Coordinates of C-alpha atoms in Angstrom, one line a residue:
Chain A
M3 CA 102.7 111.6 82.1
S4 CA 103.8 113.4 79.3
H5 CA 104.6 112.8 75.5
G6 CA 107.8 113.3 76.5
P7 CA 110.3 115.6 74.7
S8 CA 112.2 113.8 71.7
A9 CA 115.9 114.0 72.0
P10 CA 117.9 117.0 70.2
A11 CA 120.0 115.5 67.4
H12 CA 123.3 116.2 69.0
A13 CA 122.9 114.3 72.2
H14 CA 122.6 110.8 70.3
G15 CA 125.2 108.4 71.3
H16 CA 127.1 111.7 72.4
G17 CA 126.6 110.5 76.6
G18 CA 130.4 110.8 77.4
E19 CA 131.8 113.8 75.4
A20 CA 131.8 116.3 76.7
A21 CA 132.8 117.5 80.0
P22 CA 133.4 114.9 82.9
Y23 CA 130.6 114.1 85.1
V24 CA 130.4 116.3 88.1
P25 CA 128.5 113.9 90.8
V26 CA 125.7 115.4 92.8
F27 CA 126.0 112.9 96.4
T28 CA 129.7 114.0 96.5
E29 CA 130.5 112.8 100.2
G30 CA 129.0 116.2 102.6
S31 CA 127.7 117.4 100.6
A32 CA 124.0 118.9 100.9
R33 CA 122.5 116.8 98.3
R34 CA 124.3 114.1 100.1
R35 CA 122.9 114.4 103.3
E36 CA 119.5 114.8 101.9
L37 CA 119.4 111.5 100.5
D38 CA 120.7 110.0 104.0
D39 CA 117.3 111.2 105.4
L40 CA 115.3 110.6 102.7
I41 CA 116.6 106.5 102.8
S42 CA 115.9 106.7 106.6
R43 CA 112.2 106.4 105.6
Y44 CA 112.4 103.2 104.3
P45 CA 113.5 100.0 104.8
S46 CA 115.3 99.7 101.4
R47 CA 117.7 101.7 100.4
R48 CA 116.5 101.2 96.6
A49 CA 113.0 102.9 97.9
A50 CA 114.5 106.8 98.0
L51 CA 115.4 106.2 94.1
L52 CA 113.0 107.9 92.2
P53 CA 113.5 111.5 95.3
A54 CA 117.0 110.6 93.9
L55 CA 116.1 111.1 90.3
W56 CA 114.1 114.5 91.4
M57 CA 116.6 116.2 93.3
V58 CA 119.3 115.5 90.0
Q59 CA 116.9 116.6 87.7
Q60 CA 116.0 119.5 89.9
D61 CA 120.4 120.2 89.8
R62 CA 121.4 119.6 86.6
G63 CA 117.8 119.9 83.9
W64 CA 117.4 116.5 82.6
I65 CA 119.1 113.1 84.5
S66 CA 122.0 111.6 82.1
E67 CA 123.7 108.0 81.3
D68 CA 126.3 109.2 84.2
A69 CA 124.1 111.1 86.3
M70 CA 122.0 107.1 86.4
R71 CA 124.6 105.1 87.1
E72 CA 125.4 107.6 90.2
V73 CA 122.7 107.1 91.6
G74 CA 122.6 103.7 90.8
E75 CA 125.6 103.6 92.8
Q76 CA 124.2 105.4 95.8
L77 CA 121.4 102.9 96.0
D78 CA 122.7 99.3 95.1
C79 CA 121.3 99.4 92.0
T80 CA 122.8 99.4 88.4
A81 CA 122.9 101.5 86.2
A82 CA 120.9 99.7 83.8
Y83 CA 117.3 99.5 86.6
V84 CA 117.8 102.9 86.9
K85 CA 117.4 103.8 83.3
G86 CA 114.7 101.5 83.2
V87 CA 113.2 103.2 86.1
V88 CA 113.6 106.7 83.5
T89 CA 112.2 105.9 81.3
F90 CA 108.5 103.9 82.8
Y91 CA 108.0 107.8 84.2
T92 CA 107.3 110.5 82.0
M93 CA 108.6 114.0 84.1
Y94 CA 112.0 112.7 84.2
H95 CA 114.0 114.3 81.3
Q96 CA 116.2 112.0 79.0
H97 CA 117.4 114.8 77.7
P98 CA 118.0 118.8 77.5
V99 CA 114.5 121.1 77.9
G100 CA 114.8 124.1 77.4
R101 CA 114.5 127.1 80.8
H102 CA 111.0 126.2 80.3
F103 CA 109.4 123.5 79.5
I104 CA 105.6 123.7 79.7
Q105 CA 102.9 120.7 79.3
V106 CA 99.7 121.6 78.1
C107 CA 96.5 119.0 78.7
T108 CA 95.4 118.2 75.3
T109 CA 93.2 115.4 77.7
S110 CA 89.5 115.0 76.2
P111 CA 87.9 117.3 79.6
C112 CA 90.3 120.0 78.1
L113 CA 90.3 118.9 74.7
C114 CA 86.4 119.5 74.6
A115 CA 87.1 123.3 76.6
G116 CA 89.7 123.6 73.3
A117 CA 93.1 122.5 74.3
D118 CA 94.4 122.1 71.0
D119 CA 94.1 126.1 69.9
V120 CA 95.9 126.9 73.5
V121 CA 98.8 124.2 72.2
K122 CA 98.8 126.3 68.9
A123 CA 99.2 129.0 70.6
F124 CA 102.0 127.7 72.3
L125 CA 103.7 126.9 69.7
E126 CA 103.3 129.9 67.8
H127 CA 104.8 132.5 69.9
T128 CA 107.7 130.1 71.6
G129 CA 109.1 129.6 68.3
C130 CA 109.6 125.7 69.1
K131 CA 108.4 123.9 65.5
E132 CA 107.0 120.9 66.9
L133 CA 106.0 119.3 69.5
G134 CA 109.0 118.0 71.6
L135 CA 111.7 120.2 69.8
T136 CA 113.8 123.1 72.1
S137 CA 113.1 127.2 70.1
P138 CA 116.5 127.7 68.9
D139 CA 116.9 130.2 71.7
G140 CA 116.8 126.8 74.2
K141 CA 114.2 129.2 76.3
Y142 CA 111.0 126.8 75.5
T143 CA 110.0 123.3 74.9
V144 CA 106.2 122.7 74.2
I145 CA 104.4 119.3 74.8
E146 CA 100.5 118.0 74.9
V147 CA 100.7 115.9 78.6
E148 CA 98.2 114.2 79.8
C149 CA 95.6 115.0 82.4
L150 CA 97.4 117.3 84.9
G151 CA 93.8 116.4 86.8
A152 CA 93.1 119.9 87.1
C153 CA 90.0 119.6 84.9
G154 CA 88.0 122.2 86.2
F155 CA 90.5 125.1 85.4
A156 CA 91.0 124.0 81.8
T157 CA 93.3 124.4 79.8
P158 CA 95.0 124.6 82.9
V159 CA 99.3 123.6 81.9
Q160 CA 102.3 123.4 83.9
I161 CA 105.3 125.3 83.4
N162 CA 108.2 124.0 84.5
E163 CA 107.3 123.5 88.7
D164 CA 103.5 125.3 88.8
Y165 CA 100.6 125.3 87.0
V166 CA 98.5 128.2 85.0
E167 CA 94.6 127.5 85.2
C168 CA 91.9 128.4 82.6
V169 CA 94.7 129.1 79.7
T170 CA 93.6 130.6 76.5
P171 CA 95.1 131.1 73.3
E172 CA 94.5 134.9 74.3
K173 CA 96.8 134.8 77.6
V174 CA 99.2 133.0 75.7
P175 CA 101.9 136.2 74.9
G176 CA 101.6 137.4 78.2
L177 CA 102.2 134.2 79.9
L178 CA 105.6 134.1 78.0
A179 CA 106.4 137.5 78.2
A180 CA 105.6 137.2 82.0
L181 CA 107.9 134.2 82.4
G182 CA 111.1 136.0 81.0
D183 CA 114.6 134.6 80.2
Chain N
M284 CA 94.6 130.3 91.9
G285 CA 91.8 130.5 94.0
Y286 CA 88.9 128.1 94.6
P287 CA 86.2 129.2 92.2
H288 CA 83.1 128.7 93.9
K289 CA 81.4 130.0 97.3
S290 CA 79.1 126.9 98.6
H291 CA 75.7 126.2 96.8
P292 CA 73.1 126.4 99.5
Q293 CA 72.4 123.0 98.1
E294 CA 75.4 121.5 98.9
T295 CA 76.7 120.1 102.5
P296 CA 80.4 121.2 102.4
V297 CA 82.3 118.8 105.3
L298 CA 85.4 118.1 103.2
S299 CA 85.2 121.0 101.3
K300 CA 83.7 123.4 104.1
H301 CA 87.5 125.3 104.8
F302 CA 88.5 125.6 101.0
G303 CA 89.4 128.5 99.4
D304 CA 90.2 129.6 103.3
P305 CA 94.1 129.7 103.5
A306 CA 93.6 130.2 107.3
A307 CA 92.6 126.4 107.5
R308 CA 96.4 125.4 106.3
T309 CA 98.2 126.4 109.2
L310 CA 98.2 123.8 112.3
E311 CA 97.0 126.4 114.4
G312 CA 94.2 127.1 112.2
W313 CA 93.2 124.1 111.1
K314 CA 93.0 123.9 115.5
A315 CA 90.7 126.3 116.2
R316 CA 88.9 125.1 113.1
G317 CA 88.4 121.8 115.4
G318 CA 91.6 119.5 113.9
Y319 CA 92.8 117.0 116.3
T320 CA 90.3 116.8 118.4
A321 CA 89.4 113.1 116.4
L322 CA 92.9 112.6 116.4
A323 CA 93.9 112.6 119.9
Q324 CA 90.4 110.7 120.8
A325 CA 91.2 108.0 118.5
L326 CA 94.7 107.6 120.1
T327 CA 93.1 106.6 123.3
M328 CA 90.6 104.1 121.0
A329 CA 92.0 99.9 120.5
P330 CA 92.4 99.9 116.8
T331 CA 89.8 97.3 116.6
A332 CA 86.9 99.7 117.7
I333 CA 88.1 102.6 115.0
Q334 CA 87.4 100.0 112.4
D335 CA 84.3 99.5 114.0
V336 CA 83.2 102.8 114.5
V337 CA 84.2 103.3 110.5
K338 CA 83.0 100.5 109.4
A339 CA 79.0 101.0 111.0
S340 CA 79.6 104.8 109.1
G341 CA 78.9 103.1 105.8
L342 CA 81.4 105.2 104.8
R343 CA 83.3 103.4 101.0
G344 CA 86.0 103.4 99.3
R345 CA 86.4 107.1 96.8
G346 CA 89.2 106.1 95.0
G347 CA 87.1 105.1 92.5
A348 CA 86.1 101.3 93.8
G349 CA 83.8 101.5 96.7
F350 CA 84.4 99.2 98.8
P351 CA 83.9 99.9 102.0
T352 CA 87.2 101.6 104.1
G353 CA 86.2 99.5 107.8
L354 CA 85.8 96.3 106.2
K355 CA 89.8 96.9 104.2
W356 CA 91.5 98.1 107.3
S357 CA 90.1 95.2 109.3
F358 CA 91.7 92.5 107.0
M359 CA 95.0 93.8 108.6
K360 CA 96.1 91.1 111.0
L361 CA 97.4 93.5 114.5
D362 CA 99.3 91.0 116.4
D363 CA 101.4 89.2 114.1
G364 CA 104.6 91.2 114.7
K365 CA 105.1 92.4 111.7
P366 CA 105.3 96.2 110.4
H367 CA 102.3 97.3 108.6
Y368 CA 102.0 100.3 106.2
L369 CA 99.4 102.9 105.2
C370 CA 99.6 104.1 101.6
C371 CA 97.4 107.5 100.9
N372 CA 96.9 107.1 97.1
A373 CA 97.3 110.9 96.3
D374 CA 98.5 109.7 92.9
E375 CA 95.1 112.0 91.3
S376 CA 95.4 111.2 87.8
E377 CA 92.5 109.9 86.5
P378 CA 90.7 112.1 83.0
G379 CA 87.7 114.8 85.0
T380 CA 88.8 114.1 88.6
F381 CA 90.0 116.9 90.8
K382 CA 89.3 116.8 94.1
D383 CA 92.6 115.0 96.2
R384 CA 93.4 117.7 95.2
E385 CA 92.1 120.8 96.2
I386 CA 92.2 118.6 99.5
M387 CA 95.8 119.0 99.6
R388 CA 96.3 122.5 98.7
W389 CA 93.6 124.2 101.2
T390 CA 93.4 121.6 103.9
P391 CA 96.4 119.7 104.4
H392 CA 96.1 118.6 108.2
A393 CA 92.2 117.0 107.6
L394 CA 94.5 114.4 105.9
I395 CA 97.5 114.7 107.5
E396 CA 94.8 113.5 111.3
G397 CA 92.8 110.9 108.6
V398 CA 95.8 109.7 107.6
A399 CA 97.5 109.5 111.4
I400 CA 94.3 106.9 112.0
G401 CA 94.1 105.5 109.4
A402 CA 97.8 104.4 109.6
Y403 CA 97.1 104.1 114.0
A404 CA 93.6 101.7 112.9
I405 CA 95.3 99.5 111.2
G406 CA 98.8 98.9 113.6
A407 CA 101.5 100.7 111.1
E408 CA 103.3 103.0 112.4
T409 CA 104.9 105.1 108.5
A410 CA 102.1 105.8 106.3
Y411 CA 103.3 106.7 103.1
I412 CA 101.3 110.0 100.8
Y413 CA 101.7 108.8 97.1
I414 CA 101.9 112.3 95.5
R415 CA 101.5 112.9 91.6
G416 CA 104.5 113.7 90.6
E417 CA 103.2 117.3 88.4
F418 CA 100.9 118.0 92.2
S419 CA 104.2 121.1 92.8
E420 CA 101.7 123.2 94.9
P421 CA 99.9 120.0 96.8
I422 CA 102.8 118.6 97.2
R423 CA 104.7 122.2 99.0
V424 CA 101.7 122.3 101.0
M425 CA 101.7 118.9 102.2
E426 CA 105.3 119.2 103.2
A427 CA 105.1 122.3 105.0
A428 CA 101.6 121.1 107.0
L429 CA 104.2 117.6 108.2
A430 CA 106.8 119.5 109.3
E431 CA 104.3 121.4 111.0
A432 CA 103.1 118.8 112.4
R433 CA 105.8 117.0 113.1
A434 CA 107.9 120.0 115.1
A435 CA 104.7 120.4 117.3
G436 CA 104.7 115.9 117.9
V437 CA 100.7 115.8 116.7
I438 CA 103.3 113.0 114.2
G439 CA 106.3 111.4 114.7
P440 CA 108.3 108.8 117.5
N441 CA 104.9 110.0 120.4
A442 CA 101.8 111.1 118.6
M443 CA 100.4 113.4 120.8
G444 CA 101.9 112.0 123.6
S445 CA 100.6 109.2 123.1
G446 CA 103.3 106.7 122.8
K447 CA 102.4 105.7 119.4
R448 CA 104.5 106.5 116.9
I449 CA 103.3 107.8 113.6
D450 CA 104.9 108.7 111.1
I451 CA 103.6 110.1 107.4
W452 CA 106.3 110.7 104.6
V453 CA 105.4 112.1 101.3
H454 CA 106.2 110.3 98.4
K455 CA 106.6 112.2 94.8
G456 CA 105.4 110.6 91.7
A457 CA 107.3 111.3 87.9
G458 CA 104.3 110.9 86.1
A459 CA 102.5 108.1 85.3
Y460 CA 98.5 107.0 85.4
I461 CA 98.8 103.6 86.1
C462 CA 100.6 104.6 89.7
G463 CA 96.9 104.8 90.8
E464 CA 96.2 101.6 90.4
E465 CA 97.6 100.3 94.2
T466 CA 99.8 97.2 93.2
A467 CA 101.6 99.6 90.9
L468 CA 101.7 102.8 93.6
M469 CA 104.0 100.2 96.1
N470 CA 105.3 99.4 93.3
S471 CA 106.7 103.3 92.6
I472 CA 107.1 103.6 96.1
E473 CA 110.1 100.6 96.7
G474 CA 111.8 102.3 93.5
K475 CA 109.9 100.1 90.8
R476 CA 108.5 100.7 87.3
G477 CA 105.1 100.9 88.2
N478 CA 104.0 97.6 86.8
P479 CA 100.6 96.5 88.7
R480 CA 101.1 93.7 90.6
I481 CA 99.4 90.0 90.1
K482 CA 96.9 89.6 93.4
P483 CA 96.6 87.3 94.6
P484 CA 98.3 87.8 97.1
F485 CA 96.1 90.8 98.3
P486 CA 97.9 94.4 99.8
A487 CA 96.3 93.1 103.8
V488 CA 98.4 90.0 103.3
S489 CA 101.6 91.2 101.0
G490 CA 102.3 94.9 100.2
L491 CA 104.4 97.7 100.5
F492 CA 107.8 95.8 101.0
G493 CA 106.6 92.5 101.3
Q494 CA 104.7 93.5 104.7
P495 CA 100.8 94.2 105.4
T496 CA 99.4 97.4 103.9
T497 CA 95.9 99.2 103.3
I498 CA 95.6 101.9 101.1
N499 CA 92.9 104.4 100.7
N500 CA 92.6 107.1 99.1
V501 CA 92.3 111.4 99.8
E502 CA 89.0 112.0 100.8
T503 CA 88.1 108.5 102.6
L504 CA 90.9 109.3 104.9
T505 CA 89.9 113.1 105.3
A506 CA 86.3 111.9 105.8
V507 CA 87.1 109.6 108.8
P508 CA 88.1 112.1 111.2
H509 CA 84.4 114.0 110.7
I510 CA 83.3 110.3 111.4
L511 CA 85.0 110.2 114.8
N512 CA 84.4 113.2 115.8
N513 CA 80.2 113.4 114.7
G514 CA 79.8 109.6 115.2
A515 CA 78.8 106.0 113.0
E516 CA 75.0 107.1 113.0
W517 CA 75.6 111.3 112.1
Y518 CA 77.3 109.4 108.8
K519 CA 75.0 107.1 108.6
G520 CA 72.2 109.5 108.3
M521 CA 73.8 111.6 105.2
C522 CA 71.8 109.3 102.5
L523 CA 68.9 110.1 100.6
S524 CA 68.8 107.1 98.3
S525 CA 70.5 103.9 99.1
P526 CA 71.5 103.3 102.7
K527 CA 74.6 101.2 101.4
S528 CA 75.6 104.8 100.0
T529 CA 76.7 107.3 102.8
G530 CA 77.7 110.7 103.4
S531 CA 78.5 113.1 102.0
K532 CA 81.1 113.2 98.5
L533 CA 82.9 115.1 96.2
F534 CA 82.1 116.1 92.6
S535 CA 84.6 117.1 90.1
V536 CA 82.5 118.6 87.4
C537 CA 84.1 119.9 83.8
G538 CA 83.5 120.0 80.3
N539 CA 80.5 121.5 78.4
V540 CA 79.2 123.1 81.7
A541 CA 78.6 126.9 82.8
R542 CA 80.2 126.6 86.5
P543 CA 82.8 123.6 86.6
G544 CA 84.5 123.0 90.1
N545 CA 84.2 120.8 93.1
Y546 CA 80.6 120.4 94.6
E547 CA 79.9 118.3 97.6
V548 CA 76.8 116.8 97.6
V549 CA 75.4 113.8 100.3
L550 CA 75.3 110.6 98.6
G551 CA 71.6 110.3 97.0
F552 CA 71.4 113.6 95.8
S553 CA 69.6 114.1 92.1
F554 CA 72.4 114.5 89.3
K555 CA 68.8 117.0 87.5
D556 CA 69.4 119.1 89.9
F557 CA 72.7 118.7 90.5
L558 CA 73.9 119.1 86.4
Y559 CA 71.3 122.2 86.2
D560 CA 70.8 123.9 90.1
L561 CA 74.6 123.5 91.0
C562 CA 76.5 123.4 88.3
G563 CA 74.4 125.6 85.9
G564 CA 73.4 123.6 83.6
P565 CA 75.3 123.9 79.8
P566 CA 76.6 126.6 78.5
A567 CA 74.7 129.9 76.9
G568 CA 73.3 128.4 73.8
R569 CA 74.2 125.1 74.5
K570 CA 72.8 121.5 75.5
F571 CA 74.1 118.4 77.6
K572 CA 74.5 115.3 75.5
A573 CA 76.4 113.0 76.8
I574 CA 78.4 112.4 80.7
I575 CA 81.3 109.7 81.7
P576 CA 79.9 110.4 85.6
G577 CA 83.2 108.4 87.2
G578 CA 86.1 110.1 85.8
S579 CA 87.1 109.0 82.2
S580 CA 87.4 104.9 83.2
V581 CA 83.5 104.3 83.5
P582 CA 80.8 103.8 80.6
V583 CA 79.0 107.1 79.3
I584 CA 75.6 108.2 79.5
T585 CA 73.2 109.6 77.5
I586 CA 71.9 113.4 79.7
E587 CA 68.4 111.6 79.4
E588 CA 69.7 108.4 81.5
A589 CA 71.8 111.3 84.2
E590 CA 68.6 113.1 84.8
Q591 CA 66.9 109.9 86.2
V592 CA 69.7 109.3 88.2
R593 CA 70.3 109.4 92.0
M594 CA 74.2 110.1 92.4
D595 CA 75.4 107.1 95.0
Y596 CA 76.9 103.8 94.5
E597 CA 73.6 101.8 93.5
G598 CA 72.0 104.9 91.3
F599 CA 75.0 105.2 88.8
L600 CA 74.9 101.4 88.4
E601 CA 71.1 101.2 87.3
V602 CA 72.3 102.9 84.2
G603 CA 74.5 101.2 83.6
T604 CA 77.7 103.6 84.7
M605 CA 79.7 103.6 87.6
L606 CA 80.0 106.6 90.4
G607 CA 83.7 106.1 90.3
S608 CA 86.0 109.0 91.5
G609 CA 82.9 111.7 90.8
G610 CA 84.6 112.7 88.5
V611 CA 81.4 114.1 86.0
I612 CA 82.7 115.1 82.8
I613 CA 80.3 116.6 80.5
F614 CA 79.8 116.8 76.6
D615 CA 77.7 119.1 74.9
D616 CA 75.6 118.7 71.9
A617 CA 78.7 120.6 69.9
Q618 CA 80.7 117.9 70.5
S619 CA 81.9 114.7 68.2
M620 CA 81.7 111.6 70.5
P621 CA 84.0 110.0 68.1
R622 CA 86.9 112.6 68.8
Q623 CA 86.4 112.9 72.1
L624 CA 86.6 108.9 73.0
A625 CA 89.0 108.5 70.3
R626 CA 91.3 110.8 72.6
L627 CA 90.6 109.1 75.8
A628 CA 91.0 106.0 74.2
R629 CA 94.7 107.7 73.3
F630 CA 94.9 109.0 77.1
Y631 CA 95.0 104.9 77.4
A632 CA 97.0 103.7 74.9
H633 CA 99.7 106.7 76.3
E634 CA 99.3 105.5 79.7
S635 CA 99.3 101.4 79.2
C636 CA 102.4 100.0 81.6
A637 CA 101.9 97.9 78.8
Q638 CA 102.6 94.4 81.3
C639 CA 99.7 92.6 79.3
T640 CA 99.6 92.1 75.3
Q641 CA 95.5 92.4 75.8
C642 CA 96.3 96.1 77.5
R643 CA 99.0 97.4 75.2
E644 CA 98.3 96.1 72.1
G645 CA 94.3 96.2 72.9
T646 CA 94.7 100.2 73.5
A647 CA 96.8 101.1 71.0
W648 CA 94.5 99.7 68.3
M649 CA 91.7 100.4 69.6
T650 CA 92.8 104.3 69.6
R651 CA 93.9 103.7 65.7
I652 CA 90.9 102.5 64.7
L653 CA 88.6 105.6 66.5
E654 CA 91.3 107.9 65.4
R655 CA 91.1 106.5 61.5
I656 CA 87.2 106.8 61.9
V657 CA 87.3 110.6 62.9
A658 CA 89.5 111.0 60.3
G659 CA 86.6 109.6 58.3
Q660 CA 88.2 106.8 56.6
G661 CA 86.8 103.9 58.9
T662 CA 84.8 101.0 58.0
F663 CA 81.4 99.5 59.9
E664 CA 83.7 96.6 60.4
D665 CA 86.1 98.8 62.2
L666 CA 83.1 99.1 65.0
D667 CA 82.5 94.9 65.1
T668 CA 85.9 95.3 65.2
I669 CA 86.3 97.4 68.3
F670 CA 83.7 95.7 70.0
D671 CA 85.8 92.1 69.1
L672 CA 88.7 93.6 70.7
S673 CA 86.9 95.1 74.2
E674 CA 85.9 91.6 75.1
S675 CA 89.5 90.5 75.1
M676 CA 90.4 93.7 77.1
T677 CA 87.3 93.3 80.1
G678 CA 88.8 90.7 82.8
K679 CA 91.8 89.2 81.4
T680 CA 94.5 91.3 82.5
I681 CA 96.5 92.1 85.9
C682 CA 94.8 95.3 86.5
V683 CA 91.9 97.1 85.2
L684 CA 93.7 99.1 82.4
S685 CA 92.5 98.0 79.1
D686 CA 89.0 97.7 81.1
S687 CA 88.9 101.7 81.2
C688 CA 89.7 101.9 78.2
A689 CA 87.0 99.7 76.9
A690 CA 84.9 101.2 79.1
P691 CA 84.3 104.7 78.2
V692 CA 84.8 103.3 74.1
V693 CA 82.4 100.9 74.0
S694 CA 79.5 102.7 75.6
G695 CA 79.8 105.1 73.5
I696 CA 79.0 103.2 70.3
K697 CA 76.4 101.8 71.1
R698 CA 74.9 105.5 72.6
F699 CA 75.6 107.4 69.8
R700 CA 76.8 105.1 66.9
G701 CA 74.9 107.7 64.8
E702 CA 78.0 110.2 64.8
F703 CA 80.3 107.1 64.0
E704 CA 78.5 105.4 61.6
A705 CA 77.7 109.4 59.8
L706 CA 81.9 109.7 60.2
I707 CA 82.1 105.7 58.0
T708 CA 79.6 106.1 55.5
G709 CA 80.8 110.2 55.2
R710 CA 77.0 111.2 56.1
R711 CA 77.4 115.0 58.3
S712 CA 75.5 114.0 61.0
S713 CA 73.7 117.3 62.6
T714 CA 75.3 116.6 66.2
V715 CA 78.9 116.0 64.6
A716 CA 80.6 120.1 65.8
V717 CA 82.9 122.0 63.3
G718 CA 85.9 122.1 65.9
G719 CA 84.5 119.2 68.2

């Protein structure tokens, strides 16, 4: 439910230029076994699409067009179909993001508790110039996110996988320091 | 990341009894607290007998709609020879609502037991718990508990030695409020974009993978083992006002309040006592102004209205709002209602799946108008346009997302019109705060 990160300038239209794509679900790999196990939980292969995309993102940090093609081949659907799904859900990254992906909830319950100031503090202390842009050192990307479902612990911030609750602007420098590199 | 408060003496902790107790998370710990006795009993009963007990208890869906659970289960044709599915809706994304997260974090086996009983009662061998992608911790806790339950044979091909198959899997979402809508949820499990489906056909006829399906909220299913253990009469007896609203309910409280958090009370509880005694009243030096009592999709009411309300499905309807999911969002007298409602409208505009014109255009247009008013560039015609727009956004789309955007906005303008007019005329309203 994020207002997703924007594409870094260099990522536009250069899908195939980098090193050749290394598949995630190679025959005999642990990921392939995991995917086969997941497929067995559903009466249709396509139902494993969301979990398969999660695996790609876990391993690669984002989901490239090549990865979409690979996932489509595994699950009997076209790359275009996979892209349709990837673009619907806000948590799938269509571009690389910072090593620490920071999502600050600013929906009304958090807004009235001061979430805007938390956003400002993150932008200031990470060196991210604006929401959605990655800091020059590649370390952080900060975005606003819609309701994280932790409204009683305003302001919740999701940093990579996990939530940090009751974040105030004063806590931001300490939180960033604790993240390490 | 602990649970923030001990139970208030006026709470009735049934579902929340073990919140904050890590020992309750394990299979052994759950069994030591009376867990899985209801499932064992259920597996000796006819599915229709379980449906009858739940019907008699008066349990209604806790996700927002308040539909009678036993009745919903009885829509499933038990001997139609088709595979049936149960989906547990754990996509908790309604602003103001954070109760299911606590259920999953602290009492995963309570939910597993409820899901297993529900699956058996509707003739399903497979159940999926659809958890929103952001909920990493609840997902980890649920996966660990499911693995334990599977390894111990509590669920699986021969659940508790009954000869019945009950498989339960977690399906992780990927960021989309709309997937909490039941037909969008099913599409999402099927590996599709989370667009809601036109009804009919209803899920009980053609749902997940085209088969008969029931979708229940986390809190609803978690209440079921308690009903089987203690009886329908016991559950029905938990009622302080309308006999149509029975049992205990978790209310998530957030916004400008002294003690935010989850509170479990018997339906029909006085909202005034709830707000001032349990939740500790407003923050120091402030007054409550407005409340959205059932998650952001229901109409906003004034504190004066709220103080008259009984906390049940009928009570909230009487003042023109709804109990909804029980997500109570409180605004104090320092908050600007136009600013808050503009932000809420932006939420819906962001989350619209964009299938229906009225929703795709309406939520975005409403947001732009409200943001214009907040920026001091609105006109009186803008307010009329919003009312006009809200007509086409209500009751005319595939799902209720656009209705949910219009409800708080329209009610908010009706009740706090002075704040909007002050922004339009450039006068400073006494109730409009600087920072909002």
